Short mmCIF file of C-alpha atoms in Angstrom, two decimals:
data_model
loop_
_atom_site.label_atom_id
_atom_site.label_comp_id
_atom_site.label_asym_id
_atom_site.label_seq_id
_atom_site.Cartn_x
_atom_site.Cartn_y
_atom_site.Cartn_z
CA MET A 242 77.25 12.68 -13.43
CA MET A 243 76.01 9.71 -15.25
CA ARG A 244 78.50 10.34 -18.28
CA TYR A 245 81.45 9.71 -15.58
CA VAL A 246 80.00 6.12 -14.88
CA PRO A 247 81.78 4.39 -17.57
CA HIS A 248 84.88 5.50 -16.64
CA MET A 249 84.59 4.97 -13.03
CA LEU A 250 83.60 1.44 -13.83
CA LEU A 251 86.38 0.61 -16.04
CA ALA A 252 88.88 2.15 -13.52
CA LEU A 253 87.45 -0.43 -10.90
CA VAL A 254 87.80 -3.02 -13.34
CA LEU A 255 91.67 -2.42 -14.58
CA ALA A 256 92.89 -1.89 -11.01
CA ALA A 257 90.92 -5.06 -9.72
CA GLY A 258 92.01 -7.01 -12.49
CA LEU A 259 95.71 -6.04 -11.96
CA GLY A 260 95.52 -6.62 -8.19
CA LEU A 261 94.29 -10.10 -8.93
CA SER A 262 96.93 -10.99 -11.26
CA GLY A 263 99.96 -10.00 -8.99
CA CYS A 264 103.08 -8.86 -9.93
CA ALA A 265 105.42 -10.77 -12.16
CA THR A 266 108.99 -9.58 -10.65
CA ALA A 267 112.00 -11.29 -9.34
CA PRO A 268 112.65 -10.95 -5.75
CA ASN A 269 116.06 -9.93 -6.72
CA ASP A 270 117.51 -7.49 -9.23
CA PRO A 271 116.73 -9.19 -12.72
CA THR A 272 120.49 -7.96 -13.83
CA GLY A 273 122.07 -9.70 -10.73
CA GLN A 274 124.15 -6.74 -11.07
CA ASN A 275 123.88 -4.88 -7.47
CA GLN A 276 126.80 -2.26 -6.99
CA THR A 277 126.77 -0.52 -3.93
CA GLN A 278 128.96 2.72 -3.91
CA TYR A 279 128.60 4.65 -0.67
CA ASN A 280 129.54 8.32 -0.04
CA PRO A 281 131.21 8.99 3.35
CA GLN A 282 130.77 12.62 2.69
CA THR A 283 127.16 12.87 1.96
CA GLY A 284 126.10 9.73 3.84
CA ARG A 285 123.99 8.40 0.44
CA VAL A 286 124.55 5.69 -1.82
CA GLU A 287 124.89 6.96 -5.15
CA GLY A 288 126.97 7.10 -8.41
CA ALA A 289 125.98 3.67 -10.00
CA GLN A 290 124.65 3.29 -13.14
CA TYR A 291 123.37 0.31 -15.53
CA THR A 292 125.10 -0.67 -18.26
CA GLU A 293 123.92 -1.13 -21.93
CA ASN A 294 124.40 -5.08 -21.85
CA GLU A 295 122.68 -5.43 -18.52
CA LEU A 296 119.61 -3.22 -19.59
CA ALA A 297 119.09 -4.97 -22.72
CA ALA A 298 119.17 -8.32 -20.90
CA ALA A 299 116.88 -7.31 -18.59
CA ILE A 300 114.77 -6.00 -21.00
CA SER A 301 114.69 -8.92 -23.23
CA THR A 302 113.76 -11.22 -20.15
CA HIS A 303 110.79 -9.20 -18.93
CA LEU A 304 109.33 -7.98 -22.03
CA GLY A 305 110.12 -11.32 -24.09
CA VAL A 306 111.76 -9.50 -26.77
CA SER A 307 114.72 -10.42 -28.76
CA ALA A 308 117.85 -9.62 -27.64
CA GLU A 309 118.83 -7.71 -30.73
CA SER A 310 115.42 -5.53 -30.39
CA ALA A 311 116.15 -4.68 -26.64
CA ALA A 312 119.78 -3.86 -27.66
CA SER A 313 118.68 -1.46 -30.58
CA VAL A 314 116.16 0.54 -28.03
CA ILE A 315 118.77 0.60 -25.42
CA GLU A 316 121.57 2.40 -27.66
CA ARG A 317 119.01 4.84 -28.73
CA MET A 318 117.94 5.68 -25.02
CA PHE A 319 121.67 5.91 -23.92
CA ARG A 320 122.60 8.24 -26.89
CA LYS A 321 119.49 10.50 -25.94
CA GLN A 322 119.45 9.90 -22.16
CA GLY A 323 122.67 8.60 -20.92
CA SER A 324 123.00 5.77 -18.40
CA PRO A 325 119.85 5.23 -16.00
CA VAL A 326 120.51 4.91 -12.47
CA GLY A 327 117.44 2.38 -11.82
CA TYR A 328 114.40 0.56 -13.65
CA ILE A 329 110.97 -0.44 -12.99
CA THR A 330 109.98 -3.83 -13.98
CA GLY A 331 105.91 -4.56 -13.27
CA GLN A 332 102.85 -5.03 -15.54
CA GLU A 333 100.01 -2.88 -16.27
CA ALA A 334 96.59 -2.64 -17.53
CA SER A 335 95.07 0.18 -19.37
CA GLY A 336 91.93 1.19 -21.46
CA ALA A 337 90.20 4.18 -23.12
CA VAL A 338 86.50 5.17 -23.58
CA GLY A 339 87.27 8.72 -24.73
CA VAL A 340 89.28 9.40 -21.44
CA GLY A 341 91.86 6.44 -20.83
CA LEU A 342 92.68 4.98 -17.68
CA ARG A 343 96.06 3.15 -16.99
CA TYR A 344 96.91 1.13 -13.82
CA GLY A 345 100.31 -0.54 -13.10
CA LYS A 346 102.14 -2.42 -10.41
CA GLY A 347 105.83 -3.43 -10.15
CA THR A 348 109.25 -3.12 -8.28
CA LEU A 349 111.64 0.09 -8.54
CA TRP A 350 115.32 -1.71 -8.97
CA MET A 351 118.16 0.67 -8.07
CA LYS A 352 121.65 0.13 -9.41
CA ASP A 353 123.06 0.49 -5.83
CA GLY A 354 120.89 -2.60 -4.59
CA ARG A 355 117.77 -0.53 -3.18
CA SER A 356 114.29 -1.81 -4.17
CA SER A 357 110.97 -0.60 -3.69
CA GLU A 358 107.57 -1.81 -4.62
CA ILE A 359 105.54 0.95 -6.66
CA TYR A 360 102.40 1.42 -8.38
CA TRP A 361 101.25 3.95 -10.64
CA GLN A 362 98.18 5.26 -12.21
CA GLY A 363 96.70 8.10 -14.30
CA PRO A 364 93.99 9.36 -16.93
CA SER A 365 94.92 9.97 -20.75
CA ILE A 366 93.01 11.79 -23.20
CA GLY A 367 93.16 10.70 -27.00
CA PHE A 368 92.52 8.17 -29.63
CA ASP A 369 93.62 5.09 -27.49
CA PHE A 370 90.48 2.62 -27.80
CA GLY A 371 89.87 -0.76 -25.94
CA ALA A 372 91.63 -2.33 -22.92
CA ASP A 373 94.87 -4.16 -22.43
CA GLY A 374 97.07 -5.80 -20.20
CA ALA A 375 101.23 -6.02 -20.73
CA LYS A 376 104.21 -5.99 -18.77
CA ALA A 377 105.88 -2.56 -18.72
CA PHE A 378 109.69 -1.69 -18.22
CA VAL A 379 110.64 2.04 -17.08
CA LEU A 380 114.07 3.25 -17.19
CA VAL A 381 114.67 5.90 -14.39
CA TYR A 382 117.19 8.58 -14.69
CA ASN A 383 118.49 11.26 -12.19
CA LEU A 384 116.66 9.48 -9.00
CA ASN A 385 119.19 9.68 -6.28
CA ASP A 386 116.57 8.99 -3.53
CA PRO A 387 113.81 6.47 -4.55
CA ASP A 388 111.48 8.31 -2.13
CA ASP A 389 111.42 11.19 -4.59
CA ILE A 390 109.88 8.98 -7.64
CA TYR A 391 106.53 8.90 -5.58
CA ARG A 392 104.88 12.26 -7.54
CA ARG A 393 102.70 12.80 -10.45
CA PHE A 394 105.09 12.56 -13.69
CA PRO A 395 103.39 14.46 -16.82
CA GLY A 396 104.10 13.09 -20.18
CA VAL A 397 106.41 14.91 -22.79
CA ASN A 398 104.74 15.95 -25.55
CA GLY A 399 106.25 14.69 -28.89
CA SER A 400 108.94 12.55 -27.01
CA ALA A 401 107.10 8.94 -28.10
CA PHE A 402 108.81 6.83 -30.68
CA LEU A 403 108.43 3.20 -31.66
CA LEU A 404 111.32 1.05 -32.37
CA ALA A 405 111.87 -2.59 -32.92
CA GLY A 406 108.09 -3.27 -31.83
CA MET A 407 108.56 -1.41 -28.68
CA ALA A 408 106.76 2.11 -27.75
CA VAL A 409 108.84 4.36 -25.82
CA ASN A 410 107.75 7.88 -24.36
CA TYR A 411 109.01 10.37 -21.77
CA GLN A 412 107.71 11.46 -18.19
CA ARG A 413 109.72 14.23 -16.39
CA ALA A 414 109.10 16.17 -13.25
CA GLU A 415 111.60 17.95 -10.87
CA GLY A 416 114.62 17.10 -13.26
CA ILE A 417 113.88 13.08 -12.66
CA THR A 418 112.86 11.50 -16.00
CA LEU A 419 111.20 7.97 -16.57
CA ALA A 420 110.92 6.33 -19.84
CA PRO A 421 108.39 3.65 -19.95
CA ILE A 422 108.98 0.98 -22.69
CA ARG A 423 106.14 -1.24 -23.47
CA THR A 424 105.50 -4.09 -26.21
CA GLY A 425 102.88 -5.94 -27.63
CA VAL A 426 99.15 -4.95 -26.79
CA GLY A 427 100.81 -2.53 -24.55
CA ALA A 428 102.71 -0.82 -27.22
CA ARG A 429 100.15 1.94 -28.16
CA LEU A 430 100.80 5.26 -29.29
CA GLY A 431 97.51 7.30 -29.40
CA ALA A 432 97.26 10.88 -29.39
CA ASN A 433 97.00 10.78 -25.85
CA VAL A 434 98.35 13.47 -22.98
CA GLY A 435 98.02 12.90 -19.38
CA TYR A 436 100.14 12.11 -16.50
CA LEU A 437 100.88 9.24 -14.32
CA SER A 438 100.93 9.28 -10.65
CA TYR A 439 103.59 7.18 -8.71
CA SER A 440 102.68 5.81 -5.20
CA ARG A 441 103.35 3.68 -2.82
CA LYS A 442 100.14 2.16 -2.33
CA ARG A 443 97.71 1.19 -4.75
CA LYS A 444 94.94 3.96 -5.76
CA ILE A 445 91.57 3.02 -7.44
CA LEU A 446 90.72 6.48 -8.67
CA PRO A 447 93.40 8.13 -11.14
CA PHE A 448 92.65 11.31 -10.43
#
């Protein structure tokens, strides 16, 4: 039992630190390009997608990278995954002492104008050491209903890559794909495997 105490303490420190620092997101979609498309046959808002230019500008602003670096990452993402229907801006804290922990808080922005607060947390196992705190930007694919994002998303093995000083990896569940983009101290490509659980409310324990 005692061997788990350091991990539990680290979880409490990371979660508390993230909660105190708040969430650096704007009250409106950072791209300023909300477009609502209502389908009267299905009774749902659907079909709207972000462009490369919109996302490159949003990434550059939120992560503090150059427009050229953001554009190079988005260009590769569009080639591999196509156009996302939404994205998450937020911040996170993470660390690893044998078993890594990651906590995040942010806002989900949908192209059709919907938005919602979101938290994420989860364990990872690998060669990540220390602790860090950084902003996070997550591309969201194939999500029609924002409520469907509140679930566990396993990481996709072998999907991580580094480009223009940014680390990208994929998470996938029930046909929905998430692509977290991190930079600075958050851009760590340790040999970790695990998952992130996305929720409406903050959770202290990630298990």
